XYZ file of C-alpha atoms in Angstrom:
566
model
C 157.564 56.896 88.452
C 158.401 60.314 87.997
C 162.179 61.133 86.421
C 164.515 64.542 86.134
C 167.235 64.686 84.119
C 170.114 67.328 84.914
C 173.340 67.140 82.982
C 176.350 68.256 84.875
C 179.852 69.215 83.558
C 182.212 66.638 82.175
C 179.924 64.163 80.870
C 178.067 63.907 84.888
C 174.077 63.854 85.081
C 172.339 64.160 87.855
C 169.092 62.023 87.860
C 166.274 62.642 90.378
C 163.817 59.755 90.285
C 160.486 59.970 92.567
C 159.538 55.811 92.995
C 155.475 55.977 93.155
C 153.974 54.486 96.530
C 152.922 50.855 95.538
C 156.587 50.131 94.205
C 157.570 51.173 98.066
C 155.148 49.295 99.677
C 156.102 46.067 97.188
C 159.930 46.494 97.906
C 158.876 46.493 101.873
C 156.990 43.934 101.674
C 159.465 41.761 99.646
C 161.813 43.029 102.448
C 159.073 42.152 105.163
C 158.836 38.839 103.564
C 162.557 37.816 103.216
C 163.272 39.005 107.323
C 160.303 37.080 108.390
C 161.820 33.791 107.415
C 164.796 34.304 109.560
C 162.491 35.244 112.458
C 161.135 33.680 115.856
C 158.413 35.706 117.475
C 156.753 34.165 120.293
C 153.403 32.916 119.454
C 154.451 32.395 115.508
C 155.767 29.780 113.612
C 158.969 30.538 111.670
C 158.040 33.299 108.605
C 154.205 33.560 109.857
C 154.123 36.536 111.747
C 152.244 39.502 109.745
C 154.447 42.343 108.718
C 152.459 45.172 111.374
C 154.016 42.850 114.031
C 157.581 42.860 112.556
C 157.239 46.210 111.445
C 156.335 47.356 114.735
C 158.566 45.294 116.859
C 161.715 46.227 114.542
C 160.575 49.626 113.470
C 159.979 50.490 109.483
C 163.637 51.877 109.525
C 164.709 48.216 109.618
C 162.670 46.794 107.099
C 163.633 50.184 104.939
C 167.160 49.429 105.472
C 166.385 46.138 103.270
C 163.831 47.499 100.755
C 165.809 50.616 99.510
C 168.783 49.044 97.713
C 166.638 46.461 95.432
C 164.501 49.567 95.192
C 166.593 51.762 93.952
C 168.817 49.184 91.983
C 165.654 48.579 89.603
C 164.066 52.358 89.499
C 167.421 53.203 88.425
C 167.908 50.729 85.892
C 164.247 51.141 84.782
C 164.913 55.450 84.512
C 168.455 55.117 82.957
C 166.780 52.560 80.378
C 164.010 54.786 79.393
C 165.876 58.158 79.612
C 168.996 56.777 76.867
C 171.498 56.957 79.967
C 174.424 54.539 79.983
C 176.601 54.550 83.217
C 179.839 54.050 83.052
C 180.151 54.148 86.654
C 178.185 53.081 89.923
C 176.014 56.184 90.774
C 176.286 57.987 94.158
C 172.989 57.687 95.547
C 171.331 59.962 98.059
C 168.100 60.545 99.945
C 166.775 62.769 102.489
C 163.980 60.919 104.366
C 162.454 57.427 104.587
C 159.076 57.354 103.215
C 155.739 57.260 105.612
C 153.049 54.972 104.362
C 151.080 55.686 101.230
C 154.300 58.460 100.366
C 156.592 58.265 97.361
C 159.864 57.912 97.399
C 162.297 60.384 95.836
C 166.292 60.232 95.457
C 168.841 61.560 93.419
C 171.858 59.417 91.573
C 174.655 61.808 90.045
C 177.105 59.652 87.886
C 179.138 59.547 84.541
C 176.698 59.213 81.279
C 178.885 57.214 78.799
C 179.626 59.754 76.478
C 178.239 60.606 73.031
C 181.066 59.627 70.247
C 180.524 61.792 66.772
C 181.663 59.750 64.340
C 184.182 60.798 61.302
C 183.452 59.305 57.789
C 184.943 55.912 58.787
C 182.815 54.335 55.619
C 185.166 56.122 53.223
C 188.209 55.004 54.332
C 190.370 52.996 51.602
C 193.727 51.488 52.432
C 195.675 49.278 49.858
C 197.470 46.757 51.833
C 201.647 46.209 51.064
C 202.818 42.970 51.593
C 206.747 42.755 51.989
C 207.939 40.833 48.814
C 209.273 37.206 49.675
C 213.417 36.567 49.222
C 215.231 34.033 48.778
C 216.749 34.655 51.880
C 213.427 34.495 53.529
C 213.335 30.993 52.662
C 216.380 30.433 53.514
C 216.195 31.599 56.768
C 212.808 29.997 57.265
C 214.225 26.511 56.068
C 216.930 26.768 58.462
C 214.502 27.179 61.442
C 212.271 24.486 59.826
C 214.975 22.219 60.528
C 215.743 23.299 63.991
C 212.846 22.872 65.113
C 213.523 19.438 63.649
C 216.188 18.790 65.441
C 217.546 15.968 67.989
C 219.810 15.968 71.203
C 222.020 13.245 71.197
C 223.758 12.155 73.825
C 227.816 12.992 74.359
C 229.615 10.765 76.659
C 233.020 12.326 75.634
C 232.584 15.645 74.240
C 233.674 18.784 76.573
C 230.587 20.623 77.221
C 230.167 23.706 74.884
C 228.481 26.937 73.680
C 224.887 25.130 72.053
C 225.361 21.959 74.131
C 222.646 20.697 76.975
C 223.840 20.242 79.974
C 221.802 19.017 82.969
C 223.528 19.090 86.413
C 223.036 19.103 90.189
C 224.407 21.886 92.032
C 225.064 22.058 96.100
C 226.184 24.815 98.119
C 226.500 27.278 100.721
C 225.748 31.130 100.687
C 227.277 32.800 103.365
C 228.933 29.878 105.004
C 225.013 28.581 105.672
C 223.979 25.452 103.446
C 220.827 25.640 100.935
C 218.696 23.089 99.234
C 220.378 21.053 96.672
C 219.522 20.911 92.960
C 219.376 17.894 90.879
C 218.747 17.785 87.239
C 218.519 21.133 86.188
C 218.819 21.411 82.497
C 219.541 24.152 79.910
C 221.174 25.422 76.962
C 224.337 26.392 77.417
C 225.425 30.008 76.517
C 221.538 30.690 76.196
C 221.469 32.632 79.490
C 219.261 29.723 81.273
C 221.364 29.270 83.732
C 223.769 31.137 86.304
C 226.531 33.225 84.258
C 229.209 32.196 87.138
C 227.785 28.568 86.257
C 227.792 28.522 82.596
C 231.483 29.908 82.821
C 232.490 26.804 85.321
C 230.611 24.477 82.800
C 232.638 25.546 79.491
C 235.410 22.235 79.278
C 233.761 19.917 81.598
C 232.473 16.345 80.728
C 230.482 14.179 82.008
C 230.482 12.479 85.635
C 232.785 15.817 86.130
C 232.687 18.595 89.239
C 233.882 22.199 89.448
C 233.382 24.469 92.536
C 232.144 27.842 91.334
C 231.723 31.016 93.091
C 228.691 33.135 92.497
C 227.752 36.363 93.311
C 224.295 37.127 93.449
C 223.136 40.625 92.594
C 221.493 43.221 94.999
C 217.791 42.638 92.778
C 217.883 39.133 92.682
C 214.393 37.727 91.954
C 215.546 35.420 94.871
C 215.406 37.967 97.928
C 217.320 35.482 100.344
C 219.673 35.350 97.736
C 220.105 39.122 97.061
C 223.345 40.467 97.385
C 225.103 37.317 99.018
C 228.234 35.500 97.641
C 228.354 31.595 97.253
C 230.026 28.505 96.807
C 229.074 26.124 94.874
C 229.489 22.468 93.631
C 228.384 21.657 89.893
C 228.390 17.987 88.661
C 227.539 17.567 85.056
C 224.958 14.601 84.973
C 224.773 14.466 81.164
C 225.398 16.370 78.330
C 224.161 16.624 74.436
C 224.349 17.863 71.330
C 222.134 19.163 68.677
C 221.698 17.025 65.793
C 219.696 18.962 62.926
C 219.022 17.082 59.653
C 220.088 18.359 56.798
C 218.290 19.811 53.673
C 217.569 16.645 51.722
C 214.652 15.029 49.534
C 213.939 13.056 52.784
C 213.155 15.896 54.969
C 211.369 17.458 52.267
C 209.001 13.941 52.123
C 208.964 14.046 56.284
C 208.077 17.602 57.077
C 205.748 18.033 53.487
C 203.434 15.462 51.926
C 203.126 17.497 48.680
C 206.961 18.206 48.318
C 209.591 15.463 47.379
C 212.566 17.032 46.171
C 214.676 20.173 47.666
C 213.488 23.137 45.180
C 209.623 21.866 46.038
C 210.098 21.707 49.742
C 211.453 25.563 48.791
C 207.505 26.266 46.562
C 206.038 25.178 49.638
C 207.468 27.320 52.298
C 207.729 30.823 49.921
C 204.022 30.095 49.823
C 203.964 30.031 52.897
C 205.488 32.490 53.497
C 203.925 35.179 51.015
C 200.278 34.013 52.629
C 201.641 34.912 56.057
C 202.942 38.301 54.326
C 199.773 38.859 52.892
C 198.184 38.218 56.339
C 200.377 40.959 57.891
C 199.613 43.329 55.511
C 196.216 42.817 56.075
C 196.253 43.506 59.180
C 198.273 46.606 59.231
C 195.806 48.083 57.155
C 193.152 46.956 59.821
C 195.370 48.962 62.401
C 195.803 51.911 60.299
C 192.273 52.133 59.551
C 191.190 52.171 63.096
C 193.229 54.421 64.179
C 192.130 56.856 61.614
C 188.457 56.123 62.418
C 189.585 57.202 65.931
C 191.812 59.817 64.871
C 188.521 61.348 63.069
C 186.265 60.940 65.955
C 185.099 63.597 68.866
C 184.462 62.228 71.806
C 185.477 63.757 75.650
C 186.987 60.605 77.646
C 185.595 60.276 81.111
C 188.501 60.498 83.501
C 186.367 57.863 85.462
C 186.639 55.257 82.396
C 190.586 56.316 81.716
C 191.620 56.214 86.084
C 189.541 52.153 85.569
C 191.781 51.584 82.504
C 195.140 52.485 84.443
C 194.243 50.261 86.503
C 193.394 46.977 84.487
C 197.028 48.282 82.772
C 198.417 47.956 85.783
C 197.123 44.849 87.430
C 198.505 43.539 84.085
C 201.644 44.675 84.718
C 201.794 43.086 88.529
C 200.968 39.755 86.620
C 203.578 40.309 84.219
C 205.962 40.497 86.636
C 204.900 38.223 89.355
C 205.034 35.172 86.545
C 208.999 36.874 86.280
C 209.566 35.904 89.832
C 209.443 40.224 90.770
C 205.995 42.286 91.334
C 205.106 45.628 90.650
C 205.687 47.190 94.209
C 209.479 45.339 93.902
C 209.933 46.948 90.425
C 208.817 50.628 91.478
C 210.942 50.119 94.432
C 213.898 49.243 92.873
C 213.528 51.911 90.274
C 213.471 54.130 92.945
C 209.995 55.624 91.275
C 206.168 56.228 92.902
C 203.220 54.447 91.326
C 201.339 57.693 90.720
C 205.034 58.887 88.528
C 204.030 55.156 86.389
C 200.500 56.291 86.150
C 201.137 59.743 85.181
C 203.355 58.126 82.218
C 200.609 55.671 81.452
C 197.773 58.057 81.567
C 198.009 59.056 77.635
C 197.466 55.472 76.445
C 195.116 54.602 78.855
C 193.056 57.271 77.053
C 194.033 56.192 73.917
C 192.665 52.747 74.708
C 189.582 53.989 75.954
C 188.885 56.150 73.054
C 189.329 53.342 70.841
C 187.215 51.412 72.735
C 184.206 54.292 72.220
C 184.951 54.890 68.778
C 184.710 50.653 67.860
C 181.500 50.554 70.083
C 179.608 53.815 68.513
C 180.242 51.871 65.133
C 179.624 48.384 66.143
C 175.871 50.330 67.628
C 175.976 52.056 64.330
C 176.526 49.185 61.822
C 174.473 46.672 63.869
C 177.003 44.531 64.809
C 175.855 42.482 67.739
C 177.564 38.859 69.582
C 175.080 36.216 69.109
C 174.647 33.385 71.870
C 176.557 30.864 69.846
C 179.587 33.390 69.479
C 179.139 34.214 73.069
C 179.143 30.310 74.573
C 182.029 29.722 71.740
C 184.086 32.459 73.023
C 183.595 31.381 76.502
C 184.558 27.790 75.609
C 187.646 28.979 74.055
C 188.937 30.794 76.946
C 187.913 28.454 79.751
C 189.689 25.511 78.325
C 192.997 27.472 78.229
C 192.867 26.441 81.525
C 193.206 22.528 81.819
C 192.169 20.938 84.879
C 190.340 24.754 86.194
C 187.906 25.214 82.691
C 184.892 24.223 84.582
C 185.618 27.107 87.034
C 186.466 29.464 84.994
C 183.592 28.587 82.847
C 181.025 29.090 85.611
C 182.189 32.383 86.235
C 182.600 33.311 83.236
C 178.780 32.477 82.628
C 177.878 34.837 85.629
C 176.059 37.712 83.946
C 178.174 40.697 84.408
C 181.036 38.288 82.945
C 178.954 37.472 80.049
C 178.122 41.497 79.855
C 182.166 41.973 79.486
C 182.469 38.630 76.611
C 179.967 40.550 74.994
C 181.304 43.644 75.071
C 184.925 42.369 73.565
C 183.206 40.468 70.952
C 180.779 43.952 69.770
C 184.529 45.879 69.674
C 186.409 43.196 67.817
C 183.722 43.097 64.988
C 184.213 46.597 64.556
C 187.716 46.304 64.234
C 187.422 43.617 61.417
C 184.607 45.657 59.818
C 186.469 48.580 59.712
C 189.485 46.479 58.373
C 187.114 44.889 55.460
C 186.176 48.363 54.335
C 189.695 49.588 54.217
C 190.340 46.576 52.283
C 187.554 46.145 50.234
C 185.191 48.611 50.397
C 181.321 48.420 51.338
C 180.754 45.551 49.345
C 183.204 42.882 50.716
C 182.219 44.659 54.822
C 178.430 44.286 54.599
C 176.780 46.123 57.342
C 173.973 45.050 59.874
C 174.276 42.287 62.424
C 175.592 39.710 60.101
C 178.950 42.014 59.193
C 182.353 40.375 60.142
C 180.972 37.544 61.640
C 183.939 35.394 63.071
C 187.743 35.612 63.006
C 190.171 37.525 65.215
C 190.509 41.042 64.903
C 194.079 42.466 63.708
C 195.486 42.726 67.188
C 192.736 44.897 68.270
C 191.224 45.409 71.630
C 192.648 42.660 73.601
C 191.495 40.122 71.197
C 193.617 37.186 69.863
C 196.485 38.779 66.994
C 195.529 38.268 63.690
C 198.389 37.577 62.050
C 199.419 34.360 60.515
C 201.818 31.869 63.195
C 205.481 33.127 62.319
C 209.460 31.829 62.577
C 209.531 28.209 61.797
C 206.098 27.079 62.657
C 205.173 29.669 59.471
C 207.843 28.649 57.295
C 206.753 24.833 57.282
C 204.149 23.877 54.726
C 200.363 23.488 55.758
C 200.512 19.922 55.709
C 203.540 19.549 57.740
C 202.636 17.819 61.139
C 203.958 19.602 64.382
C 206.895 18.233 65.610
C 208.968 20.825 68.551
C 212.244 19.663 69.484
C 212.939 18.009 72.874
C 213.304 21.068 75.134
C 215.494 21.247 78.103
C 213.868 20.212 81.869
C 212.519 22.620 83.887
C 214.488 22.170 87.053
C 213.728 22.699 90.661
C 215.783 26.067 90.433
C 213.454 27.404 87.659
C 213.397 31.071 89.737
C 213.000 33.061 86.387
C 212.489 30.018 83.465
C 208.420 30.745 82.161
C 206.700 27.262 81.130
C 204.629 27.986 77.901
C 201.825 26.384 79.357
C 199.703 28.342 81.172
C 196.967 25.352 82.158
C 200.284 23.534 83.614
C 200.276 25.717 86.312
C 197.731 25.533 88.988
C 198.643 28.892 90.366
C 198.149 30.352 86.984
C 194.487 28.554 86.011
C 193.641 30.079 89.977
C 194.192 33.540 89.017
C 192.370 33.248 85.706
C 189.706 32.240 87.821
C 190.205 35.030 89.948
C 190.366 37.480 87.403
C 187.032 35.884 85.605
C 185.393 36.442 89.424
C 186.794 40.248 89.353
C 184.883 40.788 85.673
C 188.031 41.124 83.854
C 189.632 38.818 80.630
C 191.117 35.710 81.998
C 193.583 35.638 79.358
C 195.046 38.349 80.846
C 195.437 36.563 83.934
C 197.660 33.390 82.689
C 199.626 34.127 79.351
C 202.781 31.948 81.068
C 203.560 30.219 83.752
C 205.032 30.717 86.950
C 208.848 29.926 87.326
C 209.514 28.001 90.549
C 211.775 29.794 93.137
C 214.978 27.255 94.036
C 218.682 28.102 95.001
C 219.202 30.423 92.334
C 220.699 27.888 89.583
C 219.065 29.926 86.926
C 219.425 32.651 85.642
C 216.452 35.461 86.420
C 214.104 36.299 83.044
C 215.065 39.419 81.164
C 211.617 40.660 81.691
C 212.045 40.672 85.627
C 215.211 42.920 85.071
C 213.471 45.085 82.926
C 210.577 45.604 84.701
C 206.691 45.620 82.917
C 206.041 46.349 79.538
C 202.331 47.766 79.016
C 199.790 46.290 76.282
C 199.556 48.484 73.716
C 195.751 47.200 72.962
C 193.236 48.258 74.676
C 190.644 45.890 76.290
C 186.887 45.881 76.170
C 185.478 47.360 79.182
C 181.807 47.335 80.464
C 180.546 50.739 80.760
C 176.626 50.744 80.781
C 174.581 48.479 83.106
C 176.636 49.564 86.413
C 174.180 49.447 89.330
C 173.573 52.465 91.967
C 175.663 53.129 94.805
C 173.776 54.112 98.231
C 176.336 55.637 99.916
C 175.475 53.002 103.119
C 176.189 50.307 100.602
C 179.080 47.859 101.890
C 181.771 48.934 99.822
C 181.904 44.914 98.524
C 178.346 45.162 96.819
C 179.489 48.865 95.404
C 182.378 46.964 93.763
C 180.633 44.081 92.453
C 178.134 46.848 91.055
C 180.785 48.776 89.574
């Protein structure tokens, strides 16, 4: 196999590759071979008739028309792996005639060669972390929480409903003179926006086995659209209300949330511990972010606009799922901003660059330093993100374990080890990084390249000692008019644990795919989720992306097999 090399402006290469004659003759044969078995010639038995008959009863053009992309798809890969060429793109391939017998085969592939990254002095940088110093107040506040999230809701058979009190009620109705469904035990917090303003008001007073008829006017970008901009009346019965009972700051809750802490001021030990570990932690990983961002800030490197036009869109498909677990989607939010997706891309363009800088920059040092994902780390990580997804982990396993998925695992684990090497030399210097393969082994990264954040857990899960068991308090039912409420569980949803699987099919990060749940669209009870008024708010972090190993492109190529090369 003869190769030509011819580099083009902005990072493009042109790559002319003439395929010696036996390679043709295998690939039509191999074509010849896989045809035949779908064949009935008269006279043959199924896959038995010799390739001059096929060939001459079908013509070479249709045998070529089978032989040229498996051809091409492994001359390419075998050029591009000799040359040093990594593309970050699925080539455009083209040809000017079909090889006779006993002729080689030439083609050219023009693409985008993952660029070269010249790296700043990285290895000197030094960063002393700052934790924020622990106050009394800090424990204070983080005692108070402790016992909030120890509390219990009692029931109130007399009380008048109230500001802090569940309430659970059923709700009928009309809108527009027209009847809709009914709603029966929908549950929330009152004053806590959960529910209907025009709802909460008529609630304020009543007690239980009580009705009020409220009026509600529902506004023009309702997450509801048969809903928008319609006026109804309504009937609300409180079912039951409660109160919160939290315990108070005693030696007993000190023995019940603490095993090593019996008395008040120990309980207190405990959580500023605690609490100066998770400061620590923080601090930590803020030097981890400032450090890559100055190995980035340091480094050359000229951003394909291929790679940074891909990145827009992962940030935006993100966004859509933002927004569709709000009850809204993208094309609803652009609408009712009254703005064009190319304005939100134009906007987004500069940290879609920045992202896929960073990404370069950790990769050209994780190639550098040796830093490589073994099989263990790569099945582990796998594990861990398939059985986010409950009754769906075996499918998103599978395809997860489809090899340009494992390519992409691979990929974020190479870029996250670079992020936790460079945040062990900022730290500690060369000693406490290491360098080679066996550098920064395991552990998140400090909220670095889509990867899991590194800090410590905070608010009252923090605040409580180590040995404190979990215990949440009982948390309101999610009703049947749950339009904008998100269930924490993401493997509760089937909907959710579909598009994970969806998005493990498409190549990209499941976890992107499912971070909440899906709020159930009723009457319009509840009240819609802040982040459906607001619209999307973009990741800041940028995600691994697969650049090198994309396969060629005929231009005849169903556009299907060009994306599931890309």
């Amino acid at each position: 196999m003869k190769t030509e090399v011819e580099r083009l402006p902005e990072g493009r290469v042109e790559l002319r590759v003439e395929v010696d004659p036996p390679a043709v003759e295998e690939a039509l044969d191999q074509a010849y071979r896989h045809l035949a078995r779908t064949l009935v010639l008269p006279g043959f038995r199924r896959g038995r008739a010799p390739r001059s008959i096929v060939e001459r009863m079908l013509g070479r053009e249709r045998l070529w028309r089978d032989a040229v992309d498996p051809l091409v798809q492994r001359s390419f890969d075998q050029a591009a792996t000799e040359l040093g060429l990594e593309p970050v793109e699925s080539p455009q391939v083209d040809f000017d005639t079909i090889p006779d017998a006993g002729e080689p085969f030439a083609y050219k592939a023009v693409f985008t060669n993952k660029p070269e990254v010249t790296l700043g002095d990285y290895r000197a940088i030094r960063i002393p972390p700052e934790a924020a110093p622990v106050t009394d107040a800090d424990v204070d506040q983080a005692l108070t929480e402790l016992r909030q999230s120890r509390a219990r809701w009692v029931p109130e058979e007399e009380a008048a409903a109230a500001d802090g009190m569940m309430v659970t009620v059923d709700v009928t109705g009309t809108v527009d003179g027209l009847p809709v469904p009914a709603e029966s035990g929908v549950s929330g917090v009152l004053g806590e926006g959960n529910l209907r303003p025009a709802i909460e008001d008529g609630l304020r007073g009543m007690r239980p086995g009580e009705q009020r008829e409220v009026e509600i006017s529902f506004p023009p970008e309702d997450a509801d659209a048969s809903l928008a901009g319609k006026t109804g009346r309504f009937t609300v019965s409180l079912i039951e209300l409660k109160k919160k009972q939290v315990p108070e700051l005693d030696p007993e809750f000190a023995r019940e949330v603490s095993e090593g802490s019996t008395t008040v001021e120990e309980l207190r030990a405990e959580v500023q511990k605690t609490l100066a570990r998770v400061a620590a932690s923080r601090a930590e990983d803020a030097v981890g972010a400032a450090a890559r961002q100055r190995a980035v800030d340091e480094a050359t490197v000229e951003v394909p606009s291929v790679m940074v036009e891909r990145q827009l869109d992962s940030m935006l498909r993100d966004m859509d799922r933002q927004l569709e677990r709000a009850g809204g989607s993208l094309a609803g939010y652009l609408e009712q901003q009254g703005r064009q997706l190319e304005d939100m891309r134009a906007e987004m363009r500069g940290d879609a660059e920045r992202q896929v800088k960073t990404q370069l920059v950790l990769d050209a040092i994780a190639t550098r330093e040796g830093l490589t994902a073994s099989p263990d780390e790569v099945r582990r990580e796998i594990e861990d993100m398939a059985s986010q997804y409950g009754p769906s982990a075996g499918q998103v396993r599978r395809l997860l374990q489809r090899p340009e998925n494992l390519a992409d695992v691979r990929a974020e684990l190479r870029l996250s080890k670079a992020a936790r090497f460079l945040r062990e030399l900022a730290l500690r210097g060369d000693d406490a990084a290491g360098s080679g393969a066996g550098a920064a082994a395991s552990g998140p990264a400090d909220g670095d390249v889509g990867s899991a954040q590194g800090d410590a857990e905070t608010g009252a899960a923090a605040s409580a000692p180590a040995e404190a068991p979990a215990q949440a308090a009982e948390a309101p039912k999610a009703g049947p008019g749950g339009s904008a409420r998100r269930r924490s569980a993401r493997a509760a949803d089937p909907a959710v644990a579909a598009e994970a699987a969806e998005s493990a099919a498409a190549g990209e990060p499941p976890g992107a795919a499912g971070r909440s749940g899906r709020g159930s669209r009723g009457t319009g009870t509840r009240q819609r989720s802040a982040a459906a008024r607001r619209g999307p708010e973009p990741d800041p972090e940028p995600e691994a992306e697969a650049g090198a190993g994309a396969g060629p492109q005929p231009e005849d190529q169903p556009e299907d097999r060009a994306e599931a090369n890309a």
